[in-house]
CSV table of C-alpha atoms and ligand atoms in Angstrom, one decimal:
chain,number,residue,atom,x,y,z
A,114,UNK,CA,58.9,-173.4,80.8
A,115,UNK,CA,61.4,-173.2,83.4
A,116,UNK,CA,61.2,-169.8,84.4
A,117,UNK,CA,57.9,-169.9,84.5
A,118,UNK,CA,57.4,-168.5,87.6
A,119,UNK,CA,60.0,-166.9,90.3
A,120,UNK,CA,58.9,-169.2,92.8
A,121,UNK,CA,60.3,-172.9,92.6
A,122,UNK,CA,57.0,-174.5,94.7
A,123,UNK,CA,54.8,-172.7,91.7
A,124,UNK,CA,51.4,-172.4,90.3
A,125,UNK,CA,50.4,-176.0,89.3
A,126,UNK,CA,49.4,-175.2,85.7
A,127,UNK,CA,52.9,-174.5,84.5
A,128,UNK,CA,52.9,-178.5,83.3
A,129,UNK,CA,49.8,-178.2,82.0
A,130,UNK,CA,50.8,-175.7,79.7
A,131,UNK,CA,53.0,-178.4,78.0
A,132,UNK,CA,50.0,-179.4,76.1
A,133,UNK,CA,49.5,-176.7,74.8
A,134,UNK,CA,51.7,-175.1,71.1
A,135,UNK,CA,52.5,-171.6,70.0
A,136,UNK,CA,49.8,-170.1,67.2
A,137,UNK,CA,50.6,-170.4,63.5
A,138,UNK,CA,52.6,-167.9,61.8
A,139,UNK,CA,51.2,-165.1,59.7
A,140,UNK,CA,53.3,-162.6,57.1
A,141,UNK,CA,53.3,-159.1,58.5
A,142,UNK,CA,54.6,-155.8,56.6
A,143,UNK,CA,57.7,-154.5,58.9
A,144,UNK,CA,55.4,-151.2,59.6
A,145,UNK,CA,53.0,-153.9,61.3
A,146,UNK,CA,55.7,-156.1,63.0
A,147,UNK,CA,57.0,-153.7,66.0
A,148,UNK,CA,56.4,-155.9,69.5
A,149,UNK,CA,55.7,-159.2,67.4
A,150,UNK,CA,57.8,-162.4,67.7
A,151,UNK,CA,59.3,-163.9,64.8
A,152,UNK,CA,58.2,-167.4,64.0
A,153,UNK,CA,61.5,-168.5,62.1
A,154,UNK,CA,64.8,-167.6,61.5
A,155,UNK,CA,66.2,-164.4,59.4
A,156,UNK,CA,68.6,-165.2,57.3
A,157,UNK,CA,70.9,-162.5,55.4
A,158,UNK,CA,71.1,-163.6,51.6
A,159,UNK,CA,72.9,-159.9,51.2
A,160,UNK,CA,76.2,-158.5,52.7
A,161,UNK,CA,75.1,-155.7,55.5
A,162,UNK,CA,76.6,-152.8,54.2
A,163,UNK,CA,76.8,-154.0,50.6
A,164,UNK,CA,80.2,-152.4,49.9
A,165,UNK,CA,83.3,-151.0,52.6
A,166,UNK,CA,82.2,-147.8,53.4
A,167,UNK,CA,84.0,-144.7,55.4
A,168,UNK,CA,83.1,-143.6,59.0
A,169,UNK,CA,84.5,-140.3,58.4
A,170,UNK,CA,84.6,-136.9,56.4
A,171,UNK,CA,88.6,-137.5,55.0
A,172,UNK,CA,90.6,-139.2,52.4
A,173,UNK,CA,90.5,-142.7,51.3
A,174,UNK,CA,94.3,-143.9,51.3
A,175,UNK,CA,96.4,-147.1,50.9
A,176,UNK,CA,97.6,-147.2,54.9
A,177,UNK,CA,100.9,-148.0,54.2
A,178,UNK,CA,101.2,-144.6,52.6
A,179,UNK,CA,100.6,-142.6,55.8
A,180,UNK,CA,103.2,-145.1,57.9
A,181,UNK,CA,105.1,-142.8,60.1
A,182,UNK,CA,104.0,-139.6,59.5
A,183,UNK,CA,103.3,-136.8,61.8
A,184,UNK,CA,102.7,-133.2,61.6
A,185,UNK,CA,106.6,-131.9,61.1
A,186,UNK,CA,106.9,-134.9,58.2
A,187,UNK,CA,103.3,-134.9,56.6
A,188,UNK,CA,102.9,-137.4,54.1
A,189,UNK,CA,102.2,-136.2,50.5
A,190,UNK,CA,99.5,-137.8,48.7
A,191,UNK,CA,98.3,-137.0,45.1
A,192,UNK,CA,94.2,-136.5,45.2
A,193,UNK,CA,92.9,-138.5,42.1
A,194,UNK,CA,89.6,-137.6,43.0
A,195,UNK,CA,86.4,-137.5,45.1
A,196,UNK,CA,83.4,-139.8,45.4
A,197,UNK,CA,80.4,-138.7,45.4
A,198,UNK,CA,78.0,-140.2,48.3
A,199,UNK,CA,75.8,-142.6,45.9
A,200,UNK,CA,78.2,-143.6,43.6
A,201,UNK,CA,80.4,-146.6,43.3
A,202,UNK,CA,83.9,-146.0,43.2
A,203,UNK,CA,84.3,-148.6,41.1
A,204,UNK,CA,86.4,-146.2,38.8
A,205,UNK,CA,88.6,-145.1,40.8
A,206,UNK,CA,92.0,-147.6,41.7
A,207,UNK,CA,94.1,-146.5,44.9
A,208,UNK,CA,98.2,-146.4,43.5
A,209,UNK,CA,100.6,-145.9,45.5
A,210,UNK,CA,101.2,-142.1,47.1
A,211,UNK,CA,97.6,-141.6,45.6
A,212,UNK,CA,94.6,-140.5,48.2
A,213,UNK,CA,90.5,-139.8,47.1
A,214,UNK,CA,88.5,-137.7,48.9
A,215,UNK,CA,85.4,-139.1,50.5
A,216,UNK,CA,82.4,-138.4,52.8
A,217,UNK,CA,81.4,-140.3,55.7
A,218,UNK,CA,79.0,-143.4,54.0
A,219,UNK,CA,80.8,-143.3,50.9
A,220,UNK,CA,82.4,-146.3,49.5
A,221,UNK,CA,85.9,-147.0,49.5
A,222,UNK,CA,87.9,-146.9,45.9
A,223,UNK,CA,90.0,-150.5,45.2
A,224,UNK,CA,93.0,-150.9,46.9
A,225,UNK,CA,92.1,-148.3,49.7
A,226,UNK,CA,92.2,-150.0,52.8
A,227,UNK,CA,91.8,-146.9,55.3
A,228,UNK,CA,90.9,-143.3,55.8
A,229,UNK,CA,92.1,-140.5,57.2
A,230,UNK,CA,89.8,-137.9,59.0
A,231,UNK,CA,89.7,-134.4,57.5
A,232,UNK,CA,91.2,-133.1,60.7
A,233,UNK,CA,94.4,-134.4,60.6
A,234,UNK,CA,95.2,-133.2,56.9
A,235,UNK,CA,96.0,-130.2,55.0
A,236,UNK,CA,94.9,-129.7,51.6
A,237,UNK,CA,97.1,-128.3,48.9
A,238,UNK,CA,96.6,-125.7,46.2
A,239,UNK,CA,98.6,-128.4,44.1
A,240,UNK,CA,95.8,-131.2,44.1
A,241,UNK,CA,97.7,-133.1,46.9
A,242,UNK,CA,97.0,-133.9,50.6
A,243,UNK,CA,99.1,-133.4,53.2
A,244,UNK,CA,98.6,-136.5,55.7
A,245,UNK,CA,99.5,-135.5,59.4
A,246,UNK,CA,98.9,-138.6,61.5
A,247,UNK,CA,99.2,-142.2,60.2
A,248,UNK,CA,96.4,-144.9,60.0
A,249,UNK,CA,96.4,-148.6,60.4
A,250,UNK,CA,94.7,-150.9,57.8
A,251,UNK,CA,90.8,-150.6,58.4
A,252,UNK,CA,91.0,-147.5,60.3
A,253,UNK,CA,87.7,-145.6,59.6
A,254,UNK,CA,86.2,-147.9,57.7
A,255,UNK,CA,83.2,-150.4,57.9
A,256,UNK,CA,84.1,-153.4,55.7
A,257,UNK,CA,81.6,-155.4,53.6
A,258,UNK,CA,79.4,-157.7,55.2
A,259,UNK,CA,81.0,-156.6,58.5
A,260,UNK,CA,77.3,-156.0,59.9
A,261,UNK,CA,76.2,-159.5,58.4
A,262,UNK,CA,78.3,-161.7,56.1
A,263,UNK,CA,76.2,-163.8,53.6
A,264,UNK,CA,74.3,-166.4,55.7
A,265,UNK,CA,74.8,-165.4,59.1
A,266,UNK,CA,71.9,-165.3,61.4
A,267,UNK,CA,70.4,-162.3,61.7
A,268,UNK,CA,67.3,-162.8,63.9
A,269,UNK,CA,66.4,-165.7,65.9
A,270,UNK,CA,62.9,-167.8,65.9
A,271,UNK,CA,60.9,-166.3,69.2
A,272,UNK,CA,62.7,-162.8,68.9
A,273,UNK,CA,60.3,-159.8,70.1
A,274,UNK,CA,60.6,-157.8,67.2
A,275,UNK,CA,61.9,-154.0,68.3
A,276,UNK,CA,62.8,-151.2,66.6
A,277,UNK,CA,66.3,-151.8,65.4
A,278,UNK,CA,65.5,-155.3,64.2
A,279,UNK,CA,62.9,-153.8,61.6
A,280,UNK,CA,66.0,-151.1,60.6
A,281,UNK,CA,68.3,-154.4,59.9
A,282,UNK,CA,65.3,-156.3,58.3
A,283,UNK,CA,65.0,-153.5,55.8
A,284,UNK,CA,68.7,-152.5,55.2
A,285,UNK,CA,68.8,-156.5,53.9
A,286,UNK,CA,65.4,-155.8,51.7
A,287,UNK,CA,63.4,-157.9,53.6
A,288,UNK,CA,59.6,-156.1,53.9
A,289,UNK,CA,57.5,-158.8,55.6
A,290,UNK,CA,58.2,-160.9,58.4
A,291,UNK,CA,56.5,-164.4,59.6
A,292,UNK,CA,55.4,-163.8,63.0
A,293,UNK,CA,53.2,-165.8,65.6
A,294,UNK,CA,49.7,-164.9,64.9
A,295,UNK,CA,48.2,-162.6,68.2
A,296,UNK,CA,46.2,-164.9,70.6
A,297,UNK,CA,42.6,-163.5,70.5
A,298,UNK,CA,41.1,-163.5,73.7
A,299,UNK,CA,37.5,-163.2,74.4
A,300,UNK,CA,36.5,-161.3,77.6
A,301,UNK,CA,33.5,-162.0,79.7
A,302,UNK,CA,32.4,-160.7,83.3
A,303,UNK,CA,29.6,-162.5,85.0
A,304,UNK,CA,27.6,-161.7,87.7
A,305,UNK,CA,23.9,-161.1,88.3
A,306,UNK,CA,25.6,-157.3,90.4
A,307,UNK,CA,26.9,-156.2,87.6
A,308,UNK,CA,26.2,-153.4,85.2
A,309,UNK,CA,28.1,-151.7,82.0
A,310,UNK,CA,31.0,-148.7,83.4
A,311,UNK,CA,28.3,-146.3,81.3
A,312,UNK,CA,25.5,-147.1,83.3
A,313,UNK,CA,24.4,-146.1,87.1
A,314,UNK,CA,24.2,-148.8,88.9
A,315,UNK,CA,20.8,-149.1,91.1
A,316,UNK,CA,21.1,-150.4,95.0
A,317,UNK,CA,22.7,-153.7,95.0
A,318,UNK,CA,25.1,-153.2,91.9
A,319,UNK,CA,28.4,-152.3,90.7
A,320,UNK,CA,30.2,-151.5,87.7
A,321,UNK,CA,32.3,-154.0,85.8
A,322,UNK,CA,35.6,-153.4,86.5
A,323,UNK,CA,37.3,-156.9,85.4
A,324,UNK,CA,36.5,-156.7,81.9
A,325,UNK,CA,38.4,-153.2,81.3
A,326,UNK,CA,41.4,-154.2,83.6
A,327,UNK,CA,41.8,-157.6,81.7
A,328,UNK,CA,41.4,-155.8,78.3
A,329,UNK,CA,44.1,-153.6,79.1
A,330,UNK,CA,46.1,-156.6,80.7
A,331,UNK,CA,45.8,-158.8,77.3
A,332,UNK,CA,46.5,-155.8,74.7
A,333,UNK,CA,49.6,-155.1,77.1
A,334,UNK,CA,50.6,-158.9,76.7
A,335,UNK,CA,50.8,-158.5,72.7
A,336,UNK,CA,46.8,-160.3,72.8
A,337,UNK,CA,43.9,-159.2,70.7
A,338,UNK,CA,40.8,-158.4,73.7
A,339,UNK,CA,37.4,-159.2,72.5
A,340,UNK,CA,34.9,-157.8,74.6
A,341,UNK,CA,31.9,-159.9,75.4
A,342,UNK,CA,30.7,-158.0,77.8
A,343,UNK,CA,28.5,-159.1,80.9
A,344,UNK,CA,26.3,-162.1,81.7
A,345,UNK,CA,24.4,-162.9,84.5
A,346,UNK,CA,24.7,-166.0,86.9
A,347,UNK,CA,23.0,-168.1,84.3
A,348,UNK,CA,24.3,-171.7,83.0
A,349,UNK,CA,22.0,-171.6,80.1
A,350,UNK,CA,23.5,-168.5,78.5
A,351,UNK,CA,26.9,-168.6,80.5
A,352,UNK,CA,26.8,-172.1,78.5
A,353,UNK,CA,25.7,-170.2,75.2
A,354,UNK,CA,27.5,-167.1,75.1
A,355,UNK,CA,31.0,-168.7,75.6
A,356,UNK,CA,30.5,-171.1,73.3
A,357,UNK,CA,30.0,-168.5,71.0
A,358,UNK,CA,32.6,-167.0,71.9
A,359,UNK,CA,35.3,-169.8,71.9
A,360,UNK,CA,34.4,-169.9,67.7
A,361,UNK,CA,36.3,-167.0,67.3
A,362,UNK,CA,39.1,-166.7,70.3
A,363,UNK,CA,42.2,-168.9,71.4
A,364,UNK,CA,41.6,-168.3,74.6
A,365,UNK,CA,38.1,-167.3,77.1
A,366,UNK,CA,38.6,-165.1,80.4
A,367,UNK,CA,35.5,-165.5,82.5
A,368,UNK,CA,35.9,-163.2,85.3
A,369,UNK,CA,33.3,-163.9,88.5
A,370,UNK,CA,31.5,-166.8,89.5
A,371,UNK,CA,35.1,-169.6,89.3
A,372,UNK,CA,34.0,-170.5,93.4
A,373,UNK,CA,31.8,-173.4,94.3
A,374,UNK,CA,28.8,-171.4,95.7
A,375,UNK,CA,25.4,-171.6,94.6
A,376,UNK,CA,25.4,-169.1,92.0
A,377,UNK,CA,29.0,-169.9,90.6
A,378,UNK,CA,28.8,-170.8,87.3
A,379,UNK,CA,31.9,-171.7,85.7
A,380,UNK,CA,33.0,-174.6,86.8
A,381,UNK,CA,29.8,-176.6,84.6
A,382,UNK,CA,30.1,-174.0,82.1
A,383,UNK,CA,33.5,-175.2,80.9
A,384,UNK,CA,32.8,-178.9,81.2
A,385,UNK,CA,30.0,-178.7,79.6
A,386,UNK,CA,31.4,-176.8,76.6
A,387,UNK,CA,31.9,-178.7,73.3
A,388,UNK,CA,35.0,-180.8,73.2
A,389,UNK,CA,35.8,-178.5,76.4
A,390,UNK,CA,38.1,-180.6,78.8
A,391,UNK,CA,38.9,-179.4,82.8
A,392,UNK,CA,42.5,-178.8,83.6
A,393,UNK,CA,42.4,-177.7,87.1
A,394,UNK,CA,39.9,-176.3,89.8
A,395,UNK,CA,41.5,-173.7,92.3
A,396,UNK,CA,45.4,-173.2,92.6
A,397,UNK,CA,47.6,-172.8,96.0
A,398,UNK,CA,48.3,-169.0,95.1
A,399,UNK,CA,46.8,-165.7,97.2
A,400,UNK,CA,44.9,-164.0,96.4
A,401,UNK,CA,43.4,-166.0,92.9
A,402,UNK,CA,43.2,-169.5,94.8
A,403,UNK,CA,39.0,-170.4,93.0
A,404,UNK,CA,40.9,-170.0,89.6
A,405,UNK,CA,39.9,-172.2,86.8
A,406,UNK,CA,41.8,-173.9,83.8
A,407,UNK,CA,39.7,-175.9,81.2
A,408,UNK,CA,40.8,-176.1,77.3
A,409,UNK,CA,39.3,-176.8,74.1
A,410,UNK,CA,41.4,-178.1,71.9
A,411,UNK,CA,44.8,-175.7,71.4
A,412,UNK,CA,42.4,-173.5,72.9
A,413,UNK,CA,42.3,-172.4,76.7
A,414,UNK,CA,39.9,-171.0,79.0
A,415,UNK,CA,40.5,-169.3,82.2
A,416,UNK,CA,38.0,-168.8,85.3
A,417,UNK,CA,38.7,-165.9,87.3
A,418,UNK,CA,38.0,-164.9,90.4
A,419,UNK,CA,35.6,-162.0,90.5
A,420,UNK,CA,37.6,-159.3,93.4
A,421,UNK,CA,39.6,-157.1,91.2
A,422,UNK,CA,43.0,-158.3,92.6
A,423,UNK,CA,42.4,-161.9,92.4
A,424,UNK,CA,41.9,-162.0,89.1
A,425,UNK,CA,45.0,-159.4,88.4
A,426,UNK,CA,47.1,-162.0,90.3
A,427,UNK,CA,45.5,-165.0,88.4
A,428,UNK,CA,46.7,-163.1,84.6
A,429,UNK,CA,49.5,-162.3,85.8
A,430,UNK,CA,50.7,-165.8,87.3
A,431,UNK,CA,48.6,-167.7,84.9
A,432,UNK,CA,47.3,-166.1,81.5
A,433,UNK,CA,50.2,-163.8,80.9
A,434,UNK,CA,52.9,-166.8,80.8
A,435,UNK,CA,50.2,-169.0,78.5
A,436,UNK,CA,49.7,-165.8,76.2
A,437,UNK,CA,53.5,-165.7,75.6
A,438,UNK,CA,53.5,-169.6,75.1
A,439,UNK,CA,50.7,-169.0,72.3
A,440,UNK,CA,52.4,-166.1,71.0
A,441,UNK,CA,55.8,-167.8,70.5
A,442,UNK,CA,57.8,-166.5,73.5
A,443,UNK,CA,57.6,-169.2,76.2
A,444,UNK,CA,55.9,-169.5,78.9
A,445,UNK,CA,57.5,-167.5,81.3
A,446,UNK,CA,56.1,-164.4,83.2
A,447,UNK,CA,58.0,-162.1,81.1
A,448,UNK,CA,57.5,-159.4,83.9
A,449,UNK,CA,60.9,-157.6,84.8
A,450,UNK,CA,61.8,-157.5,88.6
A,451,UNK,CA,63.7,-155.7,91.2
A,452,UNK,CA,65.5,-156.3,93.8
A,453,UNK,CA,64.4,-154.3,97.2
A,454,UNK,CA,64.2,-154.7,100.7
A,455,UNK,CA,61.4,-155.7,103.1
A,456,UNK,CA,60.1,-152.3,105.1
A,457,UNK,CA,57.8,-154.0,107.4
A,458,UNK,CA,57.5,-158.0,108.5
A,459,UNK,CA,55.2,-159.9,105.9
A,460,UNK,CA,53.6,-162.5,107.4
A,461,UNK,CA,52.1,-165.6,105.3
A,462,UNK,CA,50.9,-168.9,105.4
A,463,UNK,CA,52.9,-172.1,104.6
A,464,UNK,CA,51.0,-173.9,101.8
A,465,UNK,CA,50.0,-171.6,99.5
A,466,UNK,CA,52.0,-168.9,97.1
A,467,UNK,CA,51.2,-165.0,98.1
A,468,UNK,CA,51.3,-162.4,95.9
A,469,UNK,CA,51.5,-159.4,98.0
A,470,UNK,CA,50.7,-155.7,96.3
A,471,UNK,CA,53.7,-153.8,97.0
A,472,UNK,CA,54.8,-149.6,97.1
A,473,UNK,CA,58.7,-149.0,96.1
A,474,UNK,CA,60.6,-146.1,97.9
A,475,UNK,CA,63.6,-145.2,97.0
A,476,UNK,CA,66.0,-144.4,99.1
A,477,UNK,CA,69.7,-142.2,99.7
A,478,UNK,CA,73.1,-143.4,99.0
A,479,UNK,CA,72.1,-146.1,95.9
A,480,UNK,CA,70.7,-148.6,98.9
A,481,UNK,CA,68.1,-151.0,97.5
A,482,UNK,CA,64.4,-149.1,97.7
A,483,UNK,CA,61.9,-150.0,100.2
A,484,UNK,CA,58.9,-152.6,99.3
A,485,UNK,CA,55.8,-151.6,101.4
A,486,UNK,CA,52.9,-153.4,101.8
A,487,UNK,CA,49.9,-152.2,100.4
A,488,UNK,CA,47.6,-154.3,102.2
A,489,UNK,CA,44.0,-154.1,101.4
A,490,UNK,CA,41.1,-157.0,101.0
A,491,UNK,CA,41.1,-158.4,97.3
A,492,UNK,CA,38.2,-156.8,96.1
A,493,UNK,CA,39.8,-153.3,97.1
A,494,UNK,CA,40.7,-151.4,94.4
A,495,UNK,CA,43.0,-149.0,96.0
A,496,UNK,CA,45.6,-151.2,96.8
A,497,UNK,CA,46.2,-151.7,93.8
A,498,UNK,CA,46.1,-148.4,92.5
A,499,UNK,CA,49.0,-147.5,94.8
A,500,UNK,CA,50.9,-150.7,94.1
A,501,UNK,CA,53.9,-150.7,91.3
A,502,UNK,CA,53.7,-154.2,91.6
A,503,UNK,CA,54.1,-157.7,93.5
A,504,UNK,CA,56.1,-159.5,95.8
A,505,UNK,CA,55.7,-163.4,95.9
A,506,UNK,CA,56.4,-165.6,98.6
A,507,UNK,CA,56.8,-169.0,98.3
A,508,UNK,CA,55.1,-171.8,99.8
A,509,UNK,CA,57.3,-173.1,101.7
A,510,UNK,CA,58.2,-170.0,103.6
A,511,UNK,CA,56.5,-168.7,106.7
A,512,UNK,CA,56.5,-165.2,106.0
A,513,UNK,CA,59.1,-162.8,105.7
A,514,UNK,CA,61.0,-160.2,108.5
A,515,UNK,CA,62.0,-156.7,108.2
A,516,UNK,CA,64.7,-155.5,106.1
A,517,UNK,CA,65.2,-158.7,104.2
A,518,UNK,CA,66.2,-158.6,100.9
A,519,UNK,CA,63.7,-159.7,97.9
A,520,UNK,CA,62.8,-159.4,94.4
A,521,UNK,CA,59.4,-157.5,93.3
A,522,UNK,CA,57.5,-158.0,89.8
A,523,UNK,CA,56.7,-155.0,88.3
A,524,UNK,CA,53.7,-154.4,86.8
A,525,UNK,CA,54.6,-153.8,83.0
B,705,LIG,P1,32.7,-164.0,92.3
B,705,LIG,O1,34.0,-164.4,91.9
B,705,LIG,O2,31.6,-164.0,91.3
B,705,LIG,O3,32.3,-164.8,93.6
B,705,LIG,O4,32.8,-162.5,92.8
B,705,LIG,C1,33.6,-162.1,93.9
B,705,LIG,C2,33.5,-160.6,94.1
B,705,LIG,O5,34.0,-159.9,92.9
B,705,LIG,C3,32.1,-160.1,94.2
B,705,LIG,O6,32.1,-159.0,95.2
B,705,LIG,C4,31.7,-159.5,92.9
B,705,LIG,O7,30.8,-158.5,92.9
B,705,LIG,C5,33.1,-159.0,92.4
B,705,LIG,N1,33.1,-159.0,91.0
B,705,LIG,C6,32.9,-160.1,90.2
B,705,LIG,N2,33.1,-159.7,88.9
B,705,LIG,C7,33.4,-158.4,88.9
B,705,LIG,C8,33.6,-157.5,87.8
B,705,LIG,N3,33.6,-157.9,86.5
B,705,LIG,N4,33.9,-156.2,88.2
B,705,LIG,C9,33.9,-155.8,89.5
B,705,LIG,N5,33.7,-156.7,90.5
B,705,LIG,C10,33.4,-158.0,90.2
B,706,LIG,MG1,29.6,-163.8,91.2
């Protein structure tokens, strides 16, 4: 919860987000488990590899055998035999001055401690091995349970699953995981102006924008996006349709209508839903600042403001770090950063956190790139097309000069 934001005077729902706990767990087949987070701890009941096995194409020997050896003396070893990739070489017993030939993967005989690459020996008409370079006791060799010993911790509780932890969860047998179940997250846009993105909007309305972009935002985050679609500025259904919606989802985005105007909504939607319970009403961030938090239960729901990047700023500051939280990781931001240097003087108000859409240039001899202001009014949309993402400043701080250095979220 710490990190929850990179700003120390920051949003004011990070302690309200104590109250609420990560999803329960569901079992997931590894093909199904890439980008989830484990909800306990992986044990390894197994030694990782099961048996010592060579890193090279060569000879298993006993190392002491080969102890001083060099091209002009070659060590002369007896070949007992060769194992086969597959087989245990449970048959075969290492005495001294004897040597077995083996393949890289394939498991050491007893009593063989080492191998020696191919390259460095000659192989004799006679059956025996002429050893040109000596090895030290587990040279070219990975020992049993050197990967993972019986009971060691293999994956931790909370660890985003990623490719190579599925290869070690298989290579110990283990098919399904318990992972945090997905948050499901109901997406609604509201406003009498608004109109489906299939449709032609007559005189007077637009598009809806809000309910693609958070889509894409919540997928992104590892939610499930449920689209609701659009409803006008009407308590009655407002009222009715997220209800309906809350049955199914862990968490409600309502997009438009979070101010206190006339025709805003929101506010008495969410305390007037069943069991529903207001958190907070507007936050000290720009732009985003008519945002709403209510909850229901383990379940949360988010006003947003309507303009495009208010509502952008709002997930990211807000929903992101509580859709981590739900889905097991924390609630943190989770967004990577960069450091960079100021282009231009950004000024800003003391009191409230600013999240300002910035370009990135790079620039010659490795020097940090340049952040750029793409300044534009939050319902633009531009801005934040050019953006690669955004650079906060605190509350405390009255702007920032040129050529300071800062850190920049990037959008995922
Ligand atoms: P509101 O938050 O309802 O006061 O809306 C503020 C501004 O955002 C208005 O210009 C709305 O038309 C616009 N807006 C609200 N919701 C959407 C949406 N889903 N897609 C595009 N623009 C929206
Ligand atoms: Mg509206």
């Amino acid at each position: 919860m710490n990190d929850f934001s990179p700003l120390k005077s920051s949003p004011d729902f990070n302690s309200l987000f104590a109250g609420f706990t990560p999803l329960a767990s569901e079992m997931v087949p590894l093909a199904m488990a890439r980008g989830r987070v484990l909800a306990s701890e992986v044990v390894s009941a197994e030694l990782l590899p099961p048996f010592s096995r060579s890193t090279m194409d060569g000879y298993a020997v006993r190392a002491a055998d080969t102890c001083g050896c060099s091209g002009l003396e070659a060590a002369h070893l007896t070949v007992i035999g060769a194992i086969a990739m597959g087989d245990s070489a449970q048959e075969l017993s290492l005495q001294p001055g004897q040597a077995a030939r083996i393949a890289t993967g394939g498991a050491l005989p007893e009593l063989a401690d080492a191998v020696v690459m191919v390259e460095v020996t000659r192989h004799q008409e006679t059956g025996a091995v002429e050893i040109c370079r000596p090895v030290a006791p587990g040279e070219n060799i990975i020992h049993a349970g050197e990967d993972y010993a019986h009971g060691a911790v293999v994956l931790s509780r909370g660890s985003r699953l990623r490719p190579q932890d599925l290869g070690v969860l298989s290579g110990l047998g283990i098919t399904s995981v318990p992972v945090y179940r997905r948050p499901r997250v109901a997406i609604l846009s509201t406003g009498d102006e608004l109109v489906p993105a299939d449709q032609t909007p007559s005189p007077g309305k637009i598009r809806d924008i809000n309910s693609t972009t958070l889509a894409a935002l919540v997928e992104e985050a590892g939610g499930i996006a449920i689209a609701h679609g659009i409803c006008g500025d009407d308590f009655d259904r407002l009222l009715k349709v997220c209800t309906k919606a809350m049955e199914e989802a862990d968490v409600l985005l309502l997009s438009g209508g979070s101010s206190r105007g006339q025709r805003d909504f929101t506010h008495q939607v969410f305390a007037a839903i069943p069991q529903g319970q207001m958190l907070s009403h507007g936050v000290s961030v720009r732009p985003g600042k008519p945002a709403i938090l209510a909850r229901q239960g383990n379940k949360s729901l988010f006003g947003l403001p309507g303009p495009a990047a208010s509502a952008m700023v709002i997930f990211y500051c807000f929903v992101r770090p509580l859709l981590r939280h739900y889905a097991g990781l924390g609630a943190t931001l989770g967004l990577s950063s960069v450091r960079a240097v100021t282009a231009q003087p950004f000024p800003s108000a003391i009191g409230r956190e600013e999240y300002v859409r910035v370009s990135l240039s790079p620039q010659e001899d490795g020097a940090l790139p340049l952040a750029t202001a793409v300044y534009g009014k939050s319902g633009l949309l531009s801005p934040l097309v050019r953006a690669d993402g955004l650079l906060p400043i605190g509350q405390e701080t009255e702007g920032l000069g040129r050529g300071i250095e800062v850190s920049v979220l990037l959008f995922p």
